[in-house]
Short mmCIF file of C-alpha atoms (C1' of nucleotides) in Angstrom, two decimals:
data_model
loop_
_atom_site.label_atom_id
_atom_site.label_comp_id
_atom_site.label_asym_id
_atom_site.label_seq_id
_atom_site.Cartn_x
_atom_site.Cartn_y
_atom_site.Cartn_z
CA UNK A 24 -8.15 1.07 78.71
CA UNK A 25 -10.06 -2.06 79.52
CA UNK A 26 -9.23 -5.47 78.06
CA UNK A 27 -11.52 -7.96 79.70
CA UNK A 28 -11.90 -11.52 78.65
CA UNK A 29 -15.09 -13.38 79.41
CA UNK A 30 -15.44 -17.12 79.73
CA UNK A 31 -16.71 -17.46 76.15
CA UNK A 32 -13.55 -15.87 74.79
CA UNK A 33 -11.51 -18.84 75.93
CA UNK A 34 -12.78 -21.07 73.17
CA UNK A 35 -9.97 -21.01 70.63
CA UNK A 36 -7.39 -23.70 69.92
CA UNK A 37 -3.80 -23.26 68.77
CA UNK A 38 -2.16 -25.28 66.04
CA UNK A 39 1.29 -24.99 64.59
CA UNK A 40 2.47 -25.80 61.09
CA UNK A 41 6.00 -25.94 59.79
CA UNK A 42 7.16 -25.19 56.28
CA UNK A 43 10.24 -27.36 56.08
CA UNK A 44 12.67 -26.53 53.29
CA UNK A 45 15.16 -28.94 51.81
CA UNK A 46 17.48 -28.64 48.84
CA UNK A 47 18.58 -31.69 46.88
CA UNK A 48 21.22 -29.98 44.75
CA UNK A 49 18.79 -29.28 41.93
CA UNK A 50 15.56 -28.10 43.45
CA UNK A 51 14.29 -26.37 46.53
CA UNK A 52 11.55 -28.46 48.10
CA UNK A 53 9.16 -28.40 50.99
CA UNK A 54 7.73 -31.26 52.96
CA UNK A 55 4.02 -31.97 52.86
CA UNK A 56 1.93 -34.62 54.55
CA UNK A 57 -1.32 -36.38 53.85
CA UNK A 58 -4.04 -35.67 56.37
CA UNK A 59 -5.62 -38.58 58.21
CA UNK A 60 -9.09 -38.20 59.72
CA UNK A 61 -11.77 -35.64 59.03
CA UNK A 62 -11.96 -32.88 58.12
CA UNK A 63 -10.10 -33.02 54.81
CA UNK A 64 -9.02 -36.67 55.14
CA UNK A 65 -6.54 -37.46 52.36
CA UNK A 66 -5.85 -33.84 51.59
CA UNK A 67 -2.33 -32.49 51.49
CA UNK A 68 -1.32 -30.35 54.45
CA UNK A 69 1.79 -28.90 55.99
CA UNK A 70 3.26 -30.90 58.85
CA UNK A 71 1.10 -29.68 61.71
CA UNK A 72 0.35 -30.29 65.33
CA UNK A 73 -2.08 -29.24 68.01
CA UNK A 74 -0.57 -26.91 70.59
CA UNK A 75 -2.02 -27.92 73.93
CA UNK A 76 -3.04 -25.39 76.48
CA UNK A 77 0.21 -25.44 78.43
CA UNK A 78 2.60 -25.71 75.50
CA UNK A 79 4.69 -23.13 73.68
CA UNK A 80 4.05 -23.21 69.91
CA UNK A 81 7.77 -23.04 69.20
CA UNK A 82 8.48 -26.05 71.39
CA UNK A 83 5.72 -27.97 69.64
CA UNK A 84 7.09 -26.98 66.23
CA UNK A 85 10.58 -28.13 67.22
CA UNK A 86 9.20 -31.40 68.54
CA UNK A 87 7.26 -31.82 65.30
CA UNK A 88 10.47 -31.44 63.32
CA UNK A 89 12.16 -33.94 65.59
CA UNK A 90 9.36 -36.46 65.03
CA UNK A 91 9.63 -36.01 61.28
CA UNK A 92 13.37 -35.86 60.77
CA UNK A 93 14.80 -37.51 63.88
CA UNK A 94 16.63 -34.32 64.85
CA UNK A 95 15.56 -31.15 66.62
CA UNK A 96 18.65 -29.21 65.64
CA UNK A 97 17.39 -27.56 62.47
CA UNK A 98 17.01 -23.80 62.54
CA UNK A 99 13.42 -22.57 62.62
CA UNK A 100 11.90 -19.13 62.66
CA UNK A 101 8.38 -17.99 63.40
CA UNK A 102 6.41 -16.83 60.37
CA UNK A 103 3.16 -15.44 61.64
CA UNK A 104 -0.21 -16.20 63.08
CA UNK A 105 -2.88 -17.22 60.62
CA UNK A 106 -6.02 -16.47 62.50
CA UNK A 107 -8.88 -15.75 60.16
CA UNK A 108 -12.31 -16.87 61.30
CA UNK A 109 -13.45 -20.22 59.88
CA UNK A 110 -10.09 -21.32 58.65
CA UNK A 111 -10.80 -24.63 60.37
CA UNK A 112 -14.30 -26.16 60.37
CA UNK A 113 -13.67 -27.89 63.72
CA UNK A 114 -13.72 -24.60 65.55
CA UNK A 115 -11.72 -21.43 65.91
CA UNK A 116 -8.07 -22.32 65.44
CA UNK A 117 -5.14 -19.95 65.36
CA UNK A 118 -2.21 -21.35 63.45
CA UNK A 119 1.19 -20.17 64.63
CA UNK A 120 3.36 -21.12 61.69
CA UNK A 121 7.12 -21.61 61.45
CA UNK A 122 9.54 -22.33 58.71
CA UNK A 123 12.71 -24.33 58.96
CA UNK A 124 15.60 -25.45 56.86
CA UNK A 125 17.39 -28.76 56.87
CA UNK A 126 20.18 -30.54 55.09
CA UNK A 127 18.81 -33.29 52.91
CA UNK A 128 20.89 -36.43 52.92
CA UNK A 129 20.40 -39.96 51.67
CA UNK A 130 19.39 -41.48 54.99
CA UNK A 131 16.88 -38.77 55.75
CA UNK A 132 15.45 -38.92 52.24
CA UNK A 133 15.07 -42.69 52.42
CA UNK A 134 13.42 -42.58 55.84
CA UNK A 135 10.98 -39.96 54.67
CA UNK A 136 10.15 -41.86 51.50
CA UNK A 137 8.81 -44.68 53.64
CA UNK A 138 6.73 -42.26 55.71
CA UNK A 139 3.54 -40.28 55.20
CA UNK A 140 5.59 -37.24 54.11
CA UNK A 141 6.84 -36.25 50.74
CA UNK A 142 9.03 -33.57 49.25
CA UNK A 143 7.54 -31.35 46.57
CA UNK A 144 9.35 -28.75 44.52
CA UNK A 145 8.49 -25.21 45.57
CA UNK A 146 7.40 -24.46 42.01
CA UNK A 147 5.09 -27.43 42.02
CA UNK A 148 3.11 -27.29 45.22
CA UNK A 149 -0.34 -28.90 45.08
CA UNK A 150 -3.44 -27.36 46.63
CA UNK A 151 -3.28 -27.79 50.40
CA UNK A 152 -6.10 -27.96 52.94
CA UNK A 153 -7.04 -25.06 55.22
CA UNK A 154 -5.07 -21.95 54.30
CA UNK A 155 -1.78 -23.81 54.14
CA UNK A 156 -0.98 -22.52 50.65
CA UNK A 157 -1.10 -19.03 52.09
CA UNK A 158 1.37 -20.08 54.78
CA UNK A 159 3.68 -21.54 52.14
CA UNK A 160 3.57 -18.35 50.06
CA UNK A 161 4.31 -16.32 53.13
CA UNK A 162 7.29 -18.52 53.98
CA UNK A 163 8.70 -18.25 50.46
CA UNK A 164 8.67 -14.47 50.67
CA UNK A 165 10.43 -14.70 54.00
CA UNK A 166 13.03 -17.13 52.68
CA UNK A 167 13.67 -14.86 49.72
CA UNK A 168 14.32 -11.94 52.01
CA UNK A 169 16.43 -13.96 54.44
CA UNK A 170 18.61 -15.46 51.77
CA UNK A 171 19.47 -11.92 50.68
CA UNK A 172 20.48 -10.63 54.08
CA UNK A 173 21.80 -13.62 55.99
CA UNK A 174 23.81 -16.55 54.70
CA UNK A 175 20.88 -18.76 55.62
CA UNK A 176 21.46 -20.83 52.50
CA UNK A 177 24.20 -22.72 54.25
CA UNK A 178 21.69 -24.43 56.55
CA UNK A 179 20.18 -26.07 53.46
CA UNK A 180 23.45 -27.37 52.06
CA UNK A 181 25.58 -30.28 53.15
CA UNK A 182 28.69 -29.49 55.20
CA UNK A 183 30.74 -29.29 52.05
CA UNK A 184 29.22 -28.02 48.85
CA UNK A 185 30.18 -26.73 45.43
CA UNK A 186 29.79 -23.19 44.16
CA UNK A 187 27.33 -24.45 41.62
CA UNK A 188 25.15 -25.98 44.32
CA UNK A 189 24.95 -22.83 46.36
CA UNK A 190 24.33 -20.75 43.27
CA UNK A 191 21.55 -23.09 42.22
CA UNK A 192 20.06 -22.80 45.71
CA UNK A 193 20.08 -19.02 45.53
CA UNK A 194 18.51 -19.14 42.11
CA UNK A 195 15.71 -21.36 43.45
CA UNK A 196 15.11 -19.16 46.47
CA UNK A 197 15.20 -15.90 44.53
CA UNK A 198 13.39 -17.26 41.49
CA UNK A 199 15.84 -15.90 38.93
CA UNK A 200 19.12 -16.76 37.24
CA UNK A 201 22.37 -15.36 38.54
CA UNK A 202 25.64 -14.74 36.73
CA UNK A 203 28.22 -17.38 37.63
CA UNK A 204 31.23 -15.08 37.76
CA UNK A 205 29.51 -12.32 39.68
CA UNK A 206 27.99 -14.79 42.13
CA UNK A 207 31.33 -16.40 42.92
CA UNK A 208 33.07 -13.10 43.31
CA UNK A 209 30.41 -11.83 45.69
CA UNK A 210 30.38 -14.95 47.82
CA UNK A 211 34.15 -15.14 48.04
CA UNK A 212 34.41 -11.48 48.93
CA UNK A 213 32.13 -12.10 51.92
CA UNK A 214 34.89 -14.38 53.27
CA UNK A 215 32.27 -16.71 54.72
CA UNK A 216 33.43 -19.59 52.56
CA UNK A 217 36.44 -21.74 53.29
CA UNK A 218 37.96 -23.70 50.45
CA UNK A 219 38.51 -27.35 51.26
CA UNK A 220 40.93 -29.54 49.33
CA UNK A 221 38.12 -31.88 48.35
CA UNK A 222 36.52 -32.28 44.96
CA UNK A 223 33.45 -34.08 43.63
CA UNK A 224 32.13 -35.17 40.30
CA UNK A 225 28.68 -33.68 40.24
CA UNK A 226 27.00 -36.18 37.93
CA UNK A 227 27.51 -39.37 36.01
CA UNK A 228 28.30 -37.72 32.69
CA UNK A 229 31.87 -36.88 32.03
CA UNK A 230 33.18 -33.60 33.44
CA UNK A 231 35.69 -31.76 35.51
CA UNK A 232 35.29 -32.20 39.28
CA UNK A 233 34.09 -29.26 41.37
CA UNK A 234 35.93 -27.82 44.33
CA UNK A 235 34.14 -28.15 47.66
CA UNK A 236 33.70 -25.26 50.03
CA UNK A 237 32.44 -25.05 53.57
CA UNK A 238 30.80 -22.33 55.59
CA UNK A 239 32.99 -20.42 58.03
CA UNK A 240 30.69 -20.34 61.05
CA UNK A 241 33.28 -18.79 63.35
CA UNK A 242 33.77 -15.90 60.95
CA UNK A 243 30.01 -15.51 60.58
CA UNK A 244 29.48 -15.31 64.31
CA UNK A 245 32.16 -12.67 64.70
CA UNK A 246 30.68 -10.67 61.82
CA UNK A 247 27.09 -10.81 63.11
CA UNK A 248 28.28 -9.49 66.46
CA UNK A 249 29.48 -6.40 64.62
CA UNK A 250 26.09 -5.98 62.91
CA UNK A 251 27.16 -7.55 59.65
CA UNK A 252 24.68 -7.82 56.82
CA UNK A 253 25.27 -10.30 54.05
CA UNK A 254 23.55 -8.75 51.07
CA UNK A 255 22.62 -10.47 47.89
CA UNK A 256 20.29 -8.25 45.92
CA UNK B 2 -0.76 -37.18 59.62
CA UNK B 3 -3.29 -36.70 62.36
CA UNK B 4 -4.14 -33.30 63.83
CA UNK B 5 -6.94 -33.84 66.29
CA UNK B 6 -8.21 -31.27 68.66
CA UNK B 7 -9.91 -32.34 71.84
CA UNK B 8 -12.40 -30.27 73.81
CA UNK B 9 -9.73 -29.09 76.24
CA UNK B 10 -7.67 -27.59 73.42
CA UNK B 11 -10.36 -25.00 72.80
CA UNK B 12 -9.47 -22.98 75.86
CA UNK B 13 -7.40 -20.13 74.46
CA UNK B 14 -8.43 -16.51 73.94
CA UNK B 15 -7.24 -14.11 71.25
CA UNK B 16 -6.26 -10.52 71.86
CA UNK B 17 -4.91 -7.97 69.45
CA UNK B 18 -2.59 -5.07 70.13
CA UNK B 19 -1.62 -2.27 67.82
CA UNK B 20 1.64 -0.36 67.76
CA UNK B 21 0.51 2.96 66.40
CA UNK B 22 3.23 5.21 65.04
CA UNK B 23 2.98 8.94 64.72
CA UNK B 24 5.54 11.56 63.77
CA UNK B 25 5.29 15.12 65.04
CA UNK B 26 8.03 16.60 62.86
CA UNK B 27 10.71 16.04 65.45
CA UNK B 28 10.19 12.64 66.95
CA UNK B 29 8.75 9.30 66.06
CA UNK B 30 6.26 8.26 68.71
CA UNK B 31 3.98 5.40 69.58
CA UNK B 32 0.70 5.48 71.39
CA UNK B 33 0.37 3.77 74.75
CA UNK B 34 -2.57 3.41 77.10
CA UNK B 35 -3.04 2.96 80.79
CA UNK B 36 -4.65 -0.30 81.76
CA UNK B 37 -7.85 -0.25 83.77
CA UNK B 38 -8.82 -3.26 85.83
CA UNK B 39 -6.77 -6.21 86.98
CA UNK B 40 -4.38 -7.67 86.15
CA UNK B 41 -1.79 -4.90 85.89
CA UNK B 42 -4.23 -2.04 86.67
CA UNK B 43 -2.49 1.26 86.02
CA UNK B 44 0.30 -0.31 84.00
CA UNK B 45 1.16 0.98 80.57
CA UNK B 46 0.06 -1.22 77.69
CA UNK B 47 -0.32 -1.05 73.96
CA UNK B 48 -3.82 -0.24 72.72
CA UNK B 49 -5.39 -3.68 72.85
CA UNK B 50 -8.65 -5.47 72.48
CA UNK B 51 -10.20 -8.86 72.99
CA UNK B 52 -10.88 -10.71 69.74
CA UNK B 53 -14.16 -12.51 70.22
CA UNK B 54 -14.71 -15.99 68.94
CA UNK B 55 -16.32 -14.95 65.67
CA UNK B 56 -14.12 -11.95 64.90
CA UNK B 57 -11.14 -11.51 62.62
CA UNK B 58 -8.14 -10.02 64.51
CA UNK B 59 -7.47 -7.59 61.67
CA UNK B 60 -11.02 -6.26 61.79
CA UNK B 61 -10.75 -5.82 65.54
CA UNK B 62 -7.42 -4.02 65.16
CA UNK B 63 -8.90 -1.68 62.56
CA UNK B 64 -11.92 -1.02 64.77
CA UNK B 65 -9.56 -0.34 67.68
CA UNK B 66 -7.76 2.28 65.62
CA UNK B 67 -11.07 3.81 64.65
CA UNK B 68 -12.12 4.05 68.29
CA UNK B 69 -8.84 5.70 69.20
CA UNK B 70 -8.33 8.06 66.29
CA UNK B 71 -11.81 8.49 64.85
CA UNK B 72 -10.70 7.07 61.50
CA UNK B 73 -10.25 3.53 60.23
CA UNK B 74 -8.29 4.56 57.16
CA UNK B 75 -4.75 4.28 58.50
CA UNK B 76 -2.58 1.60 56.96
CA UNK B 77 -1.91 -1.38 59.24
CA UNK B 78 0.10 -4.52 58.79
CA UNK B 79 0.21 -7.70 60.80
CA UNK B 80 3.32 -8.17 62.90
CA UNK B 81 3.12 -11.60 64.40
CA UNK B 82 1.53 -13.82 66.96
CA UNK B 83 2.91 -13.59 70.46
CA UNK B 84 1.84 -16.82 71.98
CA UNK B 85 4.15 -17.87 74.76
CA UNK B 86 2.57 -19.74 77.65
CA UNK B 87 1.75 -17.57 80.67
CA UNK B 88 2.07 -14.25 78.92
CA UNK B 89 -1.30 -13.37 80.49
CA UNK B 90 -2.17 -14.47 84.02
CA UNK B 91 -5.90 -14.60 83.18
CA UNK B 92 -5.42 -17.63 80.99
CA UNK B 93 -3.84 -18.65 77.74
CA UNK B 94 -4.01 -15.69 75.39
CA UNK B 95 -2.54 -15.43 71.92
CA UNK B 96 -1.84 -11.87 70.92
CA UNK B 97 -2.08 -11.17 67.21
CA UNK B 98 -0.28 -7.85 66.95
CA UNK B 99 -0.39 -5.18 64.24
CA UNK B 100 1.40 -1.96 63.62
CA UNK B 101 -0.01 1.08 61.95
CA UNK B 102 1.01 4.54 60.90
CA UNK B 103 -0.97 7.73 61.06
CA UNK B 104 -0.59 11.40 60.31
CA UNK B 105 -0.50 13.41 63.49
CA UNK B 106 -2.36 16.65 63.30
CA UNK B 107 -3.46 19.21 65.83
CA UNK B 108 -7.06 18.02 66.22
CA UNK B 109 -6.03 14.43 66.66
CA UNK B 110 -3.28 15.35 69.11
CA UNK B 111 -5.68 17.48 71.17
CA UNK B 112 -8.36 14.78 71.25
CA UNK B 113 -5.84 12.19 72.35
CA UNK B 114 -4.43 14.46 75.05
CA UNK B 115 -7.82 14.43 76.73
CA UNK B 116 -8.06 10.65 76.50
CA UNK B 117 -6.47 7.72 78.29
CA UNK B 118 -3.79 7.50 75.58
CA UNK B 119 -0.50 9.23 75.29
CA UNK B 120 2.29 9.50 72.77
CA UNK B 121 5.77 8.46 73.85
CA UNK B 122 8.98 8.83 71.87
CA UNK B 123 10.25 5.55 70.49
CA UNK B 124 13.55 6.10 72.27
CA UNK B 125 11.78 6.65 75.55
CA UNK B 126 9.28 3.85 75.94
CA UNK B 127 8.44 2.90 79.53
CA UNK B 128 8.13 -0.68 80.73
CA UNK B 129 4.83 -2.11 79.47
CA UNK B 130 2.70 -4.88 80.91
CA UNK B 131 2.57 -8.41 79.49
CA UNK B 132 5.17 -8.79 76.73
CA UNK B 133 4.20 -5.56 75.03
CA UNK B 134 7.76 -4.24 75.00
CA UNK B 135 8.67 -7.26 72.92
CA UNK B 136 5.90 -6.40 70.49
CA UNK B 137 7.14 -2.81 70.27
CA UNK B 138 10.71 -3.94 69.57
CA UNK B 139 9.44 -6.28 66.90
CA UNK B 140 7.45 -3.49 65.26
CA UNK B 141 10.44 -1.15 65.27
CA UNK B 142 12.50 -3.70 63.40
CA UNK B 143 9.69 -4.09 60.91
CA UNK B 144 9.32 -0.35 60.44
CA UNK B 145 13.05 -0.03 59.90
CA UNK B 146 12.94 -2.62 57.14
CA UNK B 147 9.79 -1.21 55.57
CA UNK B 148 11.05 2.33 55.49
CA UNK B 149 14.03 1.07 53.50
CA UNK B 150 12.07 -0.80 50.87
CA UNK B 151 8.77 1.02 50.56
CA UNK B 152 8.07 4.73 50.80
CA UNK B 153 6.00 3.95 53.87
CA UNK B 154 7.27 7.11 55.54
CA UNK B 155 4.74 9.14 53.61
CA UNK B 156 1.88 7.67 55.62
CA UNK B 157 3.38 9.29 58.72
CA UNK B 158 3.72 12.74 57.22
CA UNK B 159 1.11 15.38 56.53
CA UNK B 160 -0.06 15.72 52.92
CA UNK B 161 2.60 18.34 52.28
CA UNK B 162 5.93 18.13 54.05
CA UNK B 163 9.43 19.51 53.86
CA UNK B 164 12.57 17.61 52.94
CA UNK B 165 13.85 18.17 56.42
CA UNK B 166 10.77 16.57 57.94
CA UNK B 167 11.00 13.43 55.86
CA UNK B 168 14.73 13.20 56.46
CA UNK B 169 14.19 13.55 60.20
CA UNK B 170 11.54 10.82 60.01
CA UNK B 171 13.94 8.49 58.23
CA UNK B 172 16.62 9.26 60.79
CA UNK B 173 14.21 8.39 63.61
CA UNK B 174 13.10 5.17 61.97
CA UNK B 175 16.60 4.05 61.03
CA UNK B 176 18.22 5.31 64.21
CA UNK B 177 21.10 7.12 62.52
CA UNK B 178 21.95 10.44 60.89
CA UNK B 179 21.75 10.84 57.15
CA UNK B 180 23.59 13.24 54.88
CA UNK B 181 21.28 16.03 53.75
CA UNK B 182 22.55 16.28 50.20
CA UNK B 183 22.68 12.56 49.57
CA UNK B 184 19.24 12.08 51.10
CA UNK B 185 17.62 14.72 48.92
CA UNK B 186 19.28 13.46 45.79
CA UNK B 187 18.14 9.92 46.47
CA UNK B 188 14.57 10.88 47.22
CA UNK B 189 14.27 13.16 44.21
CA UNK B 190 15.75 10.53 41.92
CA UNK B 191 12.96 8.14 42.98
CA UNK B 192 10.54 10.60 41.38
CA UNK B 193 7.98 9.85 44.09
CA UNK B 194 7.99 13.44 45.30
CA UNK B 195 6.13 16.26 43.65
CA UNK B 196 7.24 19.79 44.37
CA UNK B 197 4.39 22.08 45.38
CA UNK B 198 4.64 25.86 45.17
CA UNK B 199 4.03 26.14 48.90
CA UNK B 200 6.49 27.11 51.58
CA UNK B 201 6.50 27.07 55.37
CA UNK B 202 8.51 28.58 58.16
CA UNK B 203 9.42 25.61 60.26
CA UNK B 204 9.81 27.34 63.61
CA UNK B 205 9.45 30.65 65.41
CA UNK B 206 13.09 31.65 65.16
CA UNK B 207 14.07 33.56 62.10
CA UNK B 208 14.92 31.52 59.02
CA UNK B 209 14.36 30.81 55.38
CA UNK B 210 11.11 29.02 54.57
CA UNK B 211 11.18 25.42 53.39
CA UNK B 212 9.67 24.17 50.16
CA UNK B 213 6.81 21.72 50.57
CA UNK B 214 6.63 18.45 48.69
CA UNK B 215 3.91 15.87 48.35
CA UNK B 216 3.91 12.17 47.65
CA UNK B 217 3.10 11.09 44.09
CA UNK B 218 0.72 8.22 44.81
CA UNK B 219 -0.18 7.67 41.18
CA UNK B 220 3.48 7.23 40.27
CA UNK B 221 4.01 4.93 43.24
CA UNK B 222 1.13 2.69 42.24
CA UNK B 223 2.39 2.41 38.67
CA UNK B 224 5.88 1.61 39.94
CA UNK B 225 4.76 -1.06 42.42
CA UNK B 226 2.88 -2.81 39.65
CA UNK B 227 6.21 -3.19 37.87
CA UNK B 228 7.79 -4.68 41.02
CA UNK B 229 9.49 -1.47 42.09
CA UNK B 230 11.59 -1.38 45.22
CA UNK B 231 12.33 1.89 46.92
CA UNK B 232 15.65 1.29 48.62
CA UNK B 233 17.17 3.39 51.30
CA UNK B 234 20.11 1.52 52.82
"C1'" DA C 8 47.06 -42.01 22.43
"C1'" DA C 9 44.22 -38.79 20.30
"C1'" DT C 10 39.78 -36.72 20.14
"C1'" DA C 11 35.40 -35.34 21.59
"C1'" DC C 12 32.66 -34.06 25.28
"C1'" DT C 13 31.00 -31.82 29.42
"C1'" DT C 14 30.97 -28.86 33.12
"C1'" DA C 15 34.34 -25.99 36.16
"C1'" DG C 16 36.39 -21.98 36.60
"C1'" DT C 17 38.25 -17.36 35.51
"C1'" DG C 18 38.96 -11.36 34.31
"C1'" DT C 19 37.95 -6.97 32.49
"C1'" DA C 20 35.68 -2.83 31.47
"C1'" DA C 21 31.69 0.30 31.71
"C1'" DA C 22 27.95 2.00 34.29
"C1'" DT C 23 25.85 2.93 38.46
"C1'" DT C 24 25.64 3.85 43.20
"C1'" DT C 25 27.40 5.40 47.44
"C1'" DA C 26 29.88 8.37 50.51
"C1'" DA C 27 32.22 12.28 52.00
"C1'" DC C 28 32.47 16.93 52.24
"C1'" DA C 29 31.43 23.04 52.83
"C1'" DC C 30 29.60 26.83 51.08
"C1'" DT C 31 25.85 30.17 49.33
"C1'" DA C 32 20.79 31.55 49.47
"C1'" DA C 33 16.77 33.43 51.47
"C1'" DG C 34 14.28 35.11 54.59
"C1'" DT C 35 13.57 37.25 59.65
"C1'" DT C 36 14.76 40.04 63.53
"C1'" DC C 37 16.89 43.65 65.70
"C1'" DG D 23 21.73 47.06 56.99
"C1'" DA D 24 23.82 43.74 59.91
"C1'" DA D 25 23.41 39.58 62.24
"C1'" DC D 26 21.25 35.39 62.53
"C1'" DT D 27 19.21 30.97 61.31
"C1'" DT D 28 18.03 27.25 58.62
"C1'" DA D 29 17.33 25.93 53.44
"C1'" DG D 30 19.36 24.37 49.71
"C1'" DT D 31 22.97 23.00 46.40
"C1'" DG D 32 27.63 19.96 43.33
"C1'" DT D 33 31.67 17.51 42.85
"C1'" DT D 34 34.81 13.91 43.25
"C1'" DA D 35 36.60 9.42 44.68
"C1'" DA D 36 35.55 4.85 45.95
"C1'" DA D 37 32.85 0.91 45.82
"C1'" DT D 38 29.56 -1.92 43.74
"C1'" DT D 39 27.06 -3.87 40.09
"C1'" DT D 40 26.45 -5.59 35.61
"C1'" DA D 41 27.44 -7.60 31.26
"C1'" DC D 42 29.97 -10.59 28.78
"C1'" DA D 43 33.12 -15.38 26.47
"C1'" DC D 44 36.79 -18.10 26.74
"C1'" DT D 45 40.17 -21.66 28.78
"C1'" DA D 46 40.86 -25.64 32.11
"C1'" DA D 47 40.40 -30.20 33.72
"C1'" DG D 48 38.86 -34.20 33.81
"C1'" DT D 49 36.10 -38.50 31.56
"C1'" DA D 50 34.59 -41.38 27.79
"C1'" DT D 51 35.12 -43.00 23.26
"C1'" DT D 52 37.56 -44.52 19.42
#
DNA sequence: AATACTTAGTGTAAATTTAACACTAAGTTC
DNA sequence: GAACTTAGTGTTAAATTTACACTAAGTATT
């Protein structure tokens, strides 16, 4: 079998885009940017970057996240290549897309507010340039699957979180309501949660404080080694 | 946010490879080819093709399958982009890989025997050139997941098949043994199988003939519309 | 200090699904 | 007709899932 490239075949560029998920306690959100420069100046796009000829798309995606959030330590996972002809009017561009999750906190939110980025609720995503809406849809399907099989939700929550927060997160990711008692039972049975002795008042209005839990990473690592599957149907 | 390509960025080529699965009743196999021409002349590779500047990788993958098998009607699904730097010594190449399933039959098997392709058992795959082993591993994970959620197995079986054949196929895809009684019950409960009034003798040695079943595509389509999920854990 | 208010947190029972397990049935060959 | 080979079948226990409504604990108001 012959696979021969000619000089004209080397005329494609690589870009990478990242669907960055954050959860503010109420809503699951993704980060979008406003495009500067033609084509599509002013349009909304996913955070994106050119991948130069000697760069690895994953490294570029990680660097992109570092530029945006100040940290490169957020988990990311490759989504797919989006490589249809004419997706970019500048020339043939293959987009190697990733998605990542991060823990929203006040500082990060404030920094981003002053930047060219903004958070939009996943149920309220505006039209994006290129085929970025397709990439977002693809990433949501992936997140839905991941959240069912791996306790990936923890990477979106602060170190300590309430049962209601994590349930709300799962409801956002799965797009349906879950029963409070069944959810708690299932999560506690997994033994991936450690109870702390901390409590918070969740909002200004009067109410009972919630117990805070944290994720047992050590336990998770030992379980994954044994081929553990965290299932939430 | 600025995403500007310069002239030097357009110096990448696209290739596509296809992991083509076939099932002969006993073993799950994939098709590999022998590479002609440098680099890696004589090495084993996945069926692959250059994607020219104005072509869609999916179209090229479909055409590749048509060239190999004589038919373009096999289901394929995109796997991912494999885009690490230096995966191809000829230059920067992004491989947009697919996997497909086909029904092995005598004619097809004979034609392929006389060609540059050969079937190898999935548990017995030789070292492949480039990062094609990585692509194969990725496709096996995908097939394992798919077989659990969608009755994708049917696309690997002949029109009419025995319970033992489909169970063997599931065992190959999942990599573990399944209980005969539980497997049959589960499959029949899904109501995706129609019993035919045909029987076959599975091998030369004396034994009782097996009943033949076929896949109820109409039922499947009506179920998928309602968001049906065929689950085999 | 009592009351109203708000959200946190808890248990049980029925239905369904999964898992484990061994024998009989039907045809072929000798 | 006896021996052989693979096809095909049911039951029971355990685990999981689902549905469902009230009490607990604190805050704010009077």
